[in-house]
Short mmCIF file of C-alpha atoms and ligand atoms in Angstrom, two decimals:
data_model
loop_
_atom_site.label_atom_id
_atom_site.label_comp_id
_atom_site.label_asym_id
_atom_site.label_seq_id
_atom_site.Cartn_x
_atom_site.Cartn_y
_atom_site.Cartn_z
CA MET N 1034 -7.55 -27.88 -4.67
CA LEU N 1035 -5.42 -24.94 -3.24
CA LYS N 1036 -2.34 -25.29 -1.07
CA ILE N 1037 -2.83 -23.04 2.08
CA SER N 1038 -1.08 -22.52 5.05
CA GLN N 1039 -3.10 -20.08 7.08
CA VAL N 1040 -6.19 -18.14 6.97
CA PHE N 1041 -6.26 -15.56 9.28
CA GLY N 1042 -7.59 -11.92 10.25
CA PRO N 1043 -8.88 -9.28 10.71
CA THR N 1044 -5.57 -7.53 11.09
CA VAL N 1045 -3.70 -4.70 9.48
CA GLN N 1046 -1.91 -4.79 6.36
CA GLY N 1047 1.55 -4.30 7.55
CA GLU N 1048 3.79 -3.41 4.69
CA GLY N 1049 3.64 -1.38 1.36
CA SER N 1050 1.25 1.07 -0.18
CA ALA N 1051 -1.81 -0.33 1.86
CA ALA N 1052 -0.14 -0.45 5.37
CA GLY N 1053 -2.38 0.03 8.08
CA ARG N 1054 -5.35 -1.00 6.27
CA HIS N 1055 -7.96 -3.42 7.82
CA CYS N 1056 -7.63 -6.82 5.79
CA LEU N 1057 -7.76 -10.86 6.25
CA PHE N 1058 -4.89 -12.82 5.09
CA VAL N 1059 -4.91 -15.96 2.72
CA ARG N 1060 -1.41 -17.66 2.75
CA THR N 1061 -0.86 -19.87 0.34
CA PHE N 1062 1.71 -22.78 0.68
CA GLY N 1063 4.95 -23.20 -1.43
CA CYS N 1064 7.58 -20.49 -3.06
CA ASN N 1065 9.57 -20.79 -6.08
CA LEU N 1066 12.28 -19.22 -4.28
CA GLU N 1067 14.37 -19.54 -0.92
CA CYS N 1068 15.20 -16.17 0.46
CA ALA N 1069 17.68 -16.56 3.48
CA TRP N 1070 15.87 -13.99 5.83
CA CYS N 1071 12.19 -15.23 4.98
CA ASP N 1072 9.78 -14.46 7.53
CA THR N 1073 7.26 -17.18 6.44
CA ALA N 1074 9.86 -19.91 5.64
CA TYR N 1075 7.30 -22.38 7.35
CA THR N 1076 5.61 -22.34 4.16
CA TRP N 1077 8.54 -23.72 2.04
CA ALA N 1078 11.49 -24.84 4.36
CA VAL N 1079 10.20 -28.43 4.87
CA THR N 1080 12.91 -30.41 3.51
CA GLU N 1081 16.59 -30.29 5.15
CA ALA N 1082 18.00 -28.95 1.76
CA LYS N 1083 15.25 -26.13 1.71
CA ALA N 1084 16.10 -25.29 5.62
CA ALA N 1085 19.74 -24.71 4.89
CA ARG N 1086 19.02 -22.15 2.76
CA THR N 1087 17.74 -20.07 5.37
CA HIS N 1088 19.54 -17.89 8.15
CA SER N 1089 17.69 -19.79 10.89
CA GLY N 1090 18.54 -23.33 9.35
CA ARG N 1091 15.00 -24.12 10.72
CA LEU N 1092 13.25 -27.03 9.54
CA TYR N 1093 9.55 -27.04 9.23
CA ASP N 1094 7.01 -29.77 9.05
CA ARG N 1095 4.93 -29.88 6.01
CA ASP N 1096 2.29 -31.28 8.05
CA ASP N 1097 2.05 -29.01 10.68
CA PRO N 1098 -1.60 -28.48 11.52
CA ALA N 1099 -1.11 -24.73 12.02
CA TYR N 1100 1.24 -23.55 9.75
CA GLY N 1101 1.87 -26.57 7.16
CA MET N 1102 0.42 -27.32 3.98
CA LYS N 1103 -3.43 -28.04 4.08
CA PRO N 1104 -4.87 -28.80 0.66
CA MET N 1105 -8.39 -26.82 0.26
CA GLU N 1106 -11.32 -26.55 -2.08
CA PRO N 1107 -12.01 -22.48 -2.86
CA ASP N 1108 -15.14 -23.03 -0.85
CA GLU N 1109 -13.37 -24.22 2.15
CA VAL N 1110 -11.18 -21.09 2.54
CA LEU N 1111 -14.30 -18.92 1.50
CA ALA N 1112 -16.02 -20.59 4.56
CA GLN N 1113 -13.00 -19.76 6.72
CA LEU N 1114 -12.86 -16.20 5.66
CA ARG N 1115 -16.35 -15.78 6.24
CA GLU N 1116 -16.02 -17.16 9.99
CA LEU N 1117 -13.45 -14.41 10.35
CA TRP N 1118 -15.51 -11.61 8.98
CA ASP N 1119 -18.69 -11.15 6.85
CA VAL N 1120 -16.62 -10.46 3.35
CA GLU N 1121 -20.25 -10.82 1.54
CA ARG N 1122 -21.90 -7.99 3.23
CA ARG N 1123 -19.01 -5.87 4.81
CA PRO N 1124 -16.38 -6.02 2.03
CA THR N 1125 -12.79 -5.48 3.01
CA VAL N 1126 -9.08 -6.26 1.53
CA VAL N 1127 -8.31 -9.68 1.17
CA VAL N 1128 -4.48 -10.17 1.21
CA VAL N 1129 -3.29 -13.23 -1.09
CA SER N 1130 0.41 -14.01 0.07
CA GLY N 1131 2.48 -16.79 0.63
CA GLY N 1132 4.97 -18.59 -0.14
CA GLU N 1133 4.60 -17.39 -3.72
CA PRO N 1134 0.61 -17.36 -4.61
CA MET N 1135 1.02 -16.96 -8.15
CA MET N 1136 2.39 -20.57 -8.34
CA GLN N 1137 -1.19 -21.04 -7.98
CA GLN N 1138 -2.80 -18.37 -9.73
CA ARG N 1139 -5.02 -20.46 -12.19
CA ASP N 1140 -6.32 -22.32 -9.17
CA LEU N 1141 -7.01 -19.29 -7.09
CA VAL N 1142 -9.41 -17.77 -9.84
CA PRO N 1143 -12.88 -18.94 -8.44
CA LEU N 1144 -12.04 -17.93 -4.84
CA LEU N 1145 -11.04 -14.60 -5.81
CA ASP N 1146 -13.84 -13.78 -8.40
CA ARG N 1147 -16.25 -14.52 -5.47
CA LEU N 1148 -14.46 -12.08 -3.32
CA HIS N 1149 -13.91 -9.55 -6.02
CA GLY N 1150 -17.64 -9.65 -6.96
CA TRP N 1151 -18.56 -9.19 -3.30
CA GLY N 1152 -16.74 -6.05 -3.52
CA ASN N 1153 -13.52 -7.06 -1.65
CA GLU N 1154 -10.38 -5.69 -2.43
CA VAL N 1155 -7.75 -8.41 -3.80
CA HIS N 1156 -4.36 -7.86 -3.15
CA VAL N 1157 -1.66 -10.14 -4.32
CA GLU N 1158 1.98 -10.46 -2.43
CA THR N 1159 4.54 -11.66 -4.73
CA ALA N 1160 7.94 -11.48 -5.87
CA GLY N 1161 7.48 -11.05 -9.31
CA THR N 1162 8.59 -13.79 -11.00
CA ILE N 1163 5.34 -15.15 -12.67
CA ALA N 1164 3.52 -12.80 -15.16
CA PRO N 1165 -0.33 -12.78 -14.27
CA VAL N 1166 -2.80 -14.61 -16.75
CA ASP N 1167 -5.91 -12.67 -17.98
CA ALA N 1168 -8.27 -14.44 -15.70
CA PHE N 1169 -6.44 -14.04 -12.71
CA ASP N 1170 -5.58 -10.30 -13.54
CA ALA N 1171 -8.92 -9.84 -13.83
CA VAL N 1172 -9.82 -10.43 -10.09
CA VAL N 1173 -6.60 -8.58 -8.77
CA THR N 1174 -7.18 -5.05 -7.13
CA GLN N 1175 -3.44 -4.52 -6.52
CA TYR N 1176 -0.30 -6.36 -6.67
CA ASN N 1177 2.35 -5.65 -4.23
CA VAL N 1178 5.72 -6.82 -6.11
CA SER N 1179 8.71 -7.65 -3.92
CA PRO N 1180 11.31 -8.48 -6.32
CA LYS N 1181 14.17 -10.13 -4.44
CA LEU N 1182 18.03 -8.53 -4.25
CA ALA N 1183 20.97 -10.49 -4.16
CA ASN N 1184 20.75 -9.95 -0.15
CA SER N 1185 17.96 -12.73 -0.36
CA GLY N 1186 20.93 -15.54 -1.26
CA ASN N 1187 18.57 -16.43 -4.37
CA ARG N 1188 20.53 -17.21 -7.60
CA PRO N 1189 20.03 -14.02 -10.01
CA THR N 1190 18.82 -15.82 -12.94
CA LYS N 1191 15.95 -17.21 -10.53
CA ARG N 1192 15.04 -13.98 -8.40
CA TYR N 1193 15.19 -11.63 -11.33
CA ARG N 1194 12.75 -11.94 -14.01
CA PRO N 1195 12.44 -8.55 -16.04
CA GLU N 1196 9.50 -9.95 -18.26
CA ALA N 1197 7.45 -10.94 -15.42
CA LEU N 1198 8.05 -7.34 -13.76
CA ALA N 1199 7.32 -5.63 -16.97
CA ALA N 1200 4.21 -7.40 -17.19
CA LEU N 1201 2.95 -6.74 -13.68
CA ARG N 1202 4.05 -2.85 -14.09
CA ASP N 1203 1.76 -2.83 -17.28
CA THR N 1204 -1.41 -4.08 -15.30
CA GLY N 1205 -1.16 -0.65 -13.93
CA LYS N 1206 -2.22 -1.90 -10.58
CA ALA N 1207 1.67 -3.05 -9.17
CA TRP N 1208 3.49 -1.28 -6.32
CA PHE N 1209 7.05 -2.47 -6.20
CA LYS N 1210 8.73 -2.86 -2.61
CA PHE N 1211 12.41 -3.90 -2.12
CA VAL N 1212 13.81 -5.36 0.78
CA VAL N 1213 16.87 -3.49 2.22
CA THR N 1214 19.18 -4.57 4.77
CA ALA N 1215 21.70 -2.83 6.83
CA ASP N 1216 23.92 -2.90 3.68
CA LEU N 1217 22.44 0.08 2.51
CA GLU N 1218 24.43 1.36 -0.56
CA THR N 1219 24.87 -2.14 -2.37
CA ASP N 1220 21.08 -2.72 -1.73
CA LEU N 1221 19.60 0.64 -3.03
CA ALA N 1222 22.29 0.71 -6.19
CA GLU N 1223 20.71 -3.11 -7.14
CA VAL N 1224 17.19 -1.18 -6.58
CA ASP N 1225 18.28 1.50 -8.80
CA CYS N 1226 19.51 -0.74 -11.78
CA ILE N 1227 16.29 -3.06 -11.60
CA VAL N 1228 13.98 0.17 -11.39
CA ALA N 1229 15.63 1.56 -14.32
CA ASP N 1230 15.98 -1.75 -16.33
CA VAL N 1231 12.43 -2.36 -15.80
CA ALA N 1232 11.29 1.33 -16.36
CA ILE N 1233 9.31 1.21 -13.24
CA PRO N 1234 7.96 4.66 -12.22
CA SER N 1235 9.84 5.86 -9.01
CA ARG N 1236 6.53 7.09 -7.61
CA ARG N 1237 5.45 3.14 -7.51
CA VAL N 1238 8.67 2.22 -5.39
CA MET N 1239 8.77 1.75 -1.92
CA VAL N 1240 11.90 0.49 0.11
CA MET N 1241 11.43 -1.33 3.28
CA PRO N 1242 13.99 -2.33 5.99
CA GLU N 1243 14.65 -5.92 6.53
CA GLY N 1244 14.21 -7.33 10.22
CA SER N 1245 11.60 -9.06 12.46
CA ASP N 1246 12.29 -7.11 15.24
CA ALA N 1247 11.28 -3.51 15.95
CA ARG N 1248 14.36 -2.29 16.97
CA THR N 1249 16.15 -3.34 13.67
CA ASN N 1250 13.11 -2.30 11.71
CA THR N 1251 13.34 1.22 12.63
CA ALA N 1252 17.00 1.60 13.05
CA THR N 1253 17.54 0.61 9.21
CA ALA N 1254 14.54 3.02 8.34
CA ARG N 1255 15.97 5.83 9.76
CA ARG N 1256 19.49 5.45 8.04
CA MET N 1257 17.61 4.81 4.75
CA VAL N 1258 14.83 7.31 4.64
CA ASP N 1259 16.64 10.22 3.07
CA THR N 1260 18.41 8.66 0.27
CA ALA N 1261 15.10 6.81 -0.25
CA LEU N 1262 13.34 10.10 -0.68
CA ALA N 1263 15.96 11.76 -2.81
CA ARG N 1264 15.45 8.67 -5.37
CA GLY N 1265 11.72 9.25 -5.37
CA TYR N 1266 11.25 6.27 -3.50
CA GLY N 1267 8.86 6.02 -0.64
CA LEU N 1268 9.53 3.90 2.78
CA SER N 1269 7.63 1.23 4.05
CA LEU N 1270 7.72 0.22 8.02
CA ARG N 1271 6.62 -3.35 8.63
CA THR N 1272 3.77 -1.98 10.81
CA HIS N 1273 2.95 -5.69 12.40
CA VAL N 1274 6.23 -6.28 13.61
CA LEU N 1275 6.12 -3.08 15.50
CA LEU N 1276 3.16 -3.91 16.88
CA TRP N 1277 3.24 -7.78 17.17
CA GLY N 1278 7.03 -8.74 16.56
CA ASP N 1279 7.33 -11.86 14.63
CA ASP N 1280 4.18 -13.56 15.49
CA PRO N 1281 2.83 -15.52 12.37
CA ASP N 1282 -0.90 -15.02 13.42
CA ARG N 1283 -0.72 -11.17 13.16
S1 SF4 S 1303 9.57 -15.22 -1.92
FE1 SF4 S 1303 8.99 -14.44 -0.22
S2 SF4 S 1303 7.74 -16.40 0.77
FE2 SF4 S 1303 9.22 -16.67 -1.08
S3 SF4 S 1303 11.10 -17.30 -0.06
FE3 SF4 S 1303 11.22 -15.02 -0.39
S4 SF4 S 1303 10.65 -13.96 1.37
FE4 SF4 S 1303 9.97 -16.33 1.71
#
């Protein structure tokens, strides 16, 4: 049984190297991190203690029918996807996001195997703290790995697992995306340390401004683009934020 928060689309992938692509989203419930600025905290901030870890402090309802935790069989998720798009005859990109989907990687294999078999690309969004198992890796097309920096508020030992990042790097299917706040110098120095420590090729690295409103997002992007390019990193905006603000259904 899978723990699912949302199934939605078609929409555009908002972030990373596949930004702008037509896709459907499967958002899993639950996360092993607690990022202060998380924009999907409804997938994990369901206790007072967890809510207190976020900037907003908002407590979400685990049983909320729209965004809460829904136990679903793989076939039920597949049926919802098929209502949204003909994934069997018109394969597209299916983004498996969270929360942290790799907490459920073994349970996700039957669903992703069907989608992959029909020719869909399976893109997995992960914070990179869990290494992929072989059966999962076999059905994944691309990993969008977003290691969390100190600005996330998580303990270093919890958020930084170099062995998991190296395993993802070695699949040859991973792109690495770092969320950078207005404190550019501090954040980019930390990105440089991780990139060097894990030996991530700089061409596979993108930096992305934090911010769930278009103005903050583009202002930070303008400030950091030149220094990112000088390091060999790409820049990701947040297309969905530019188009739809913080609407959780887009
Ligand atoms: S890893 Fe992602 S889903 Fe989990 S708390 Fe951080 S931003 Fe939110």
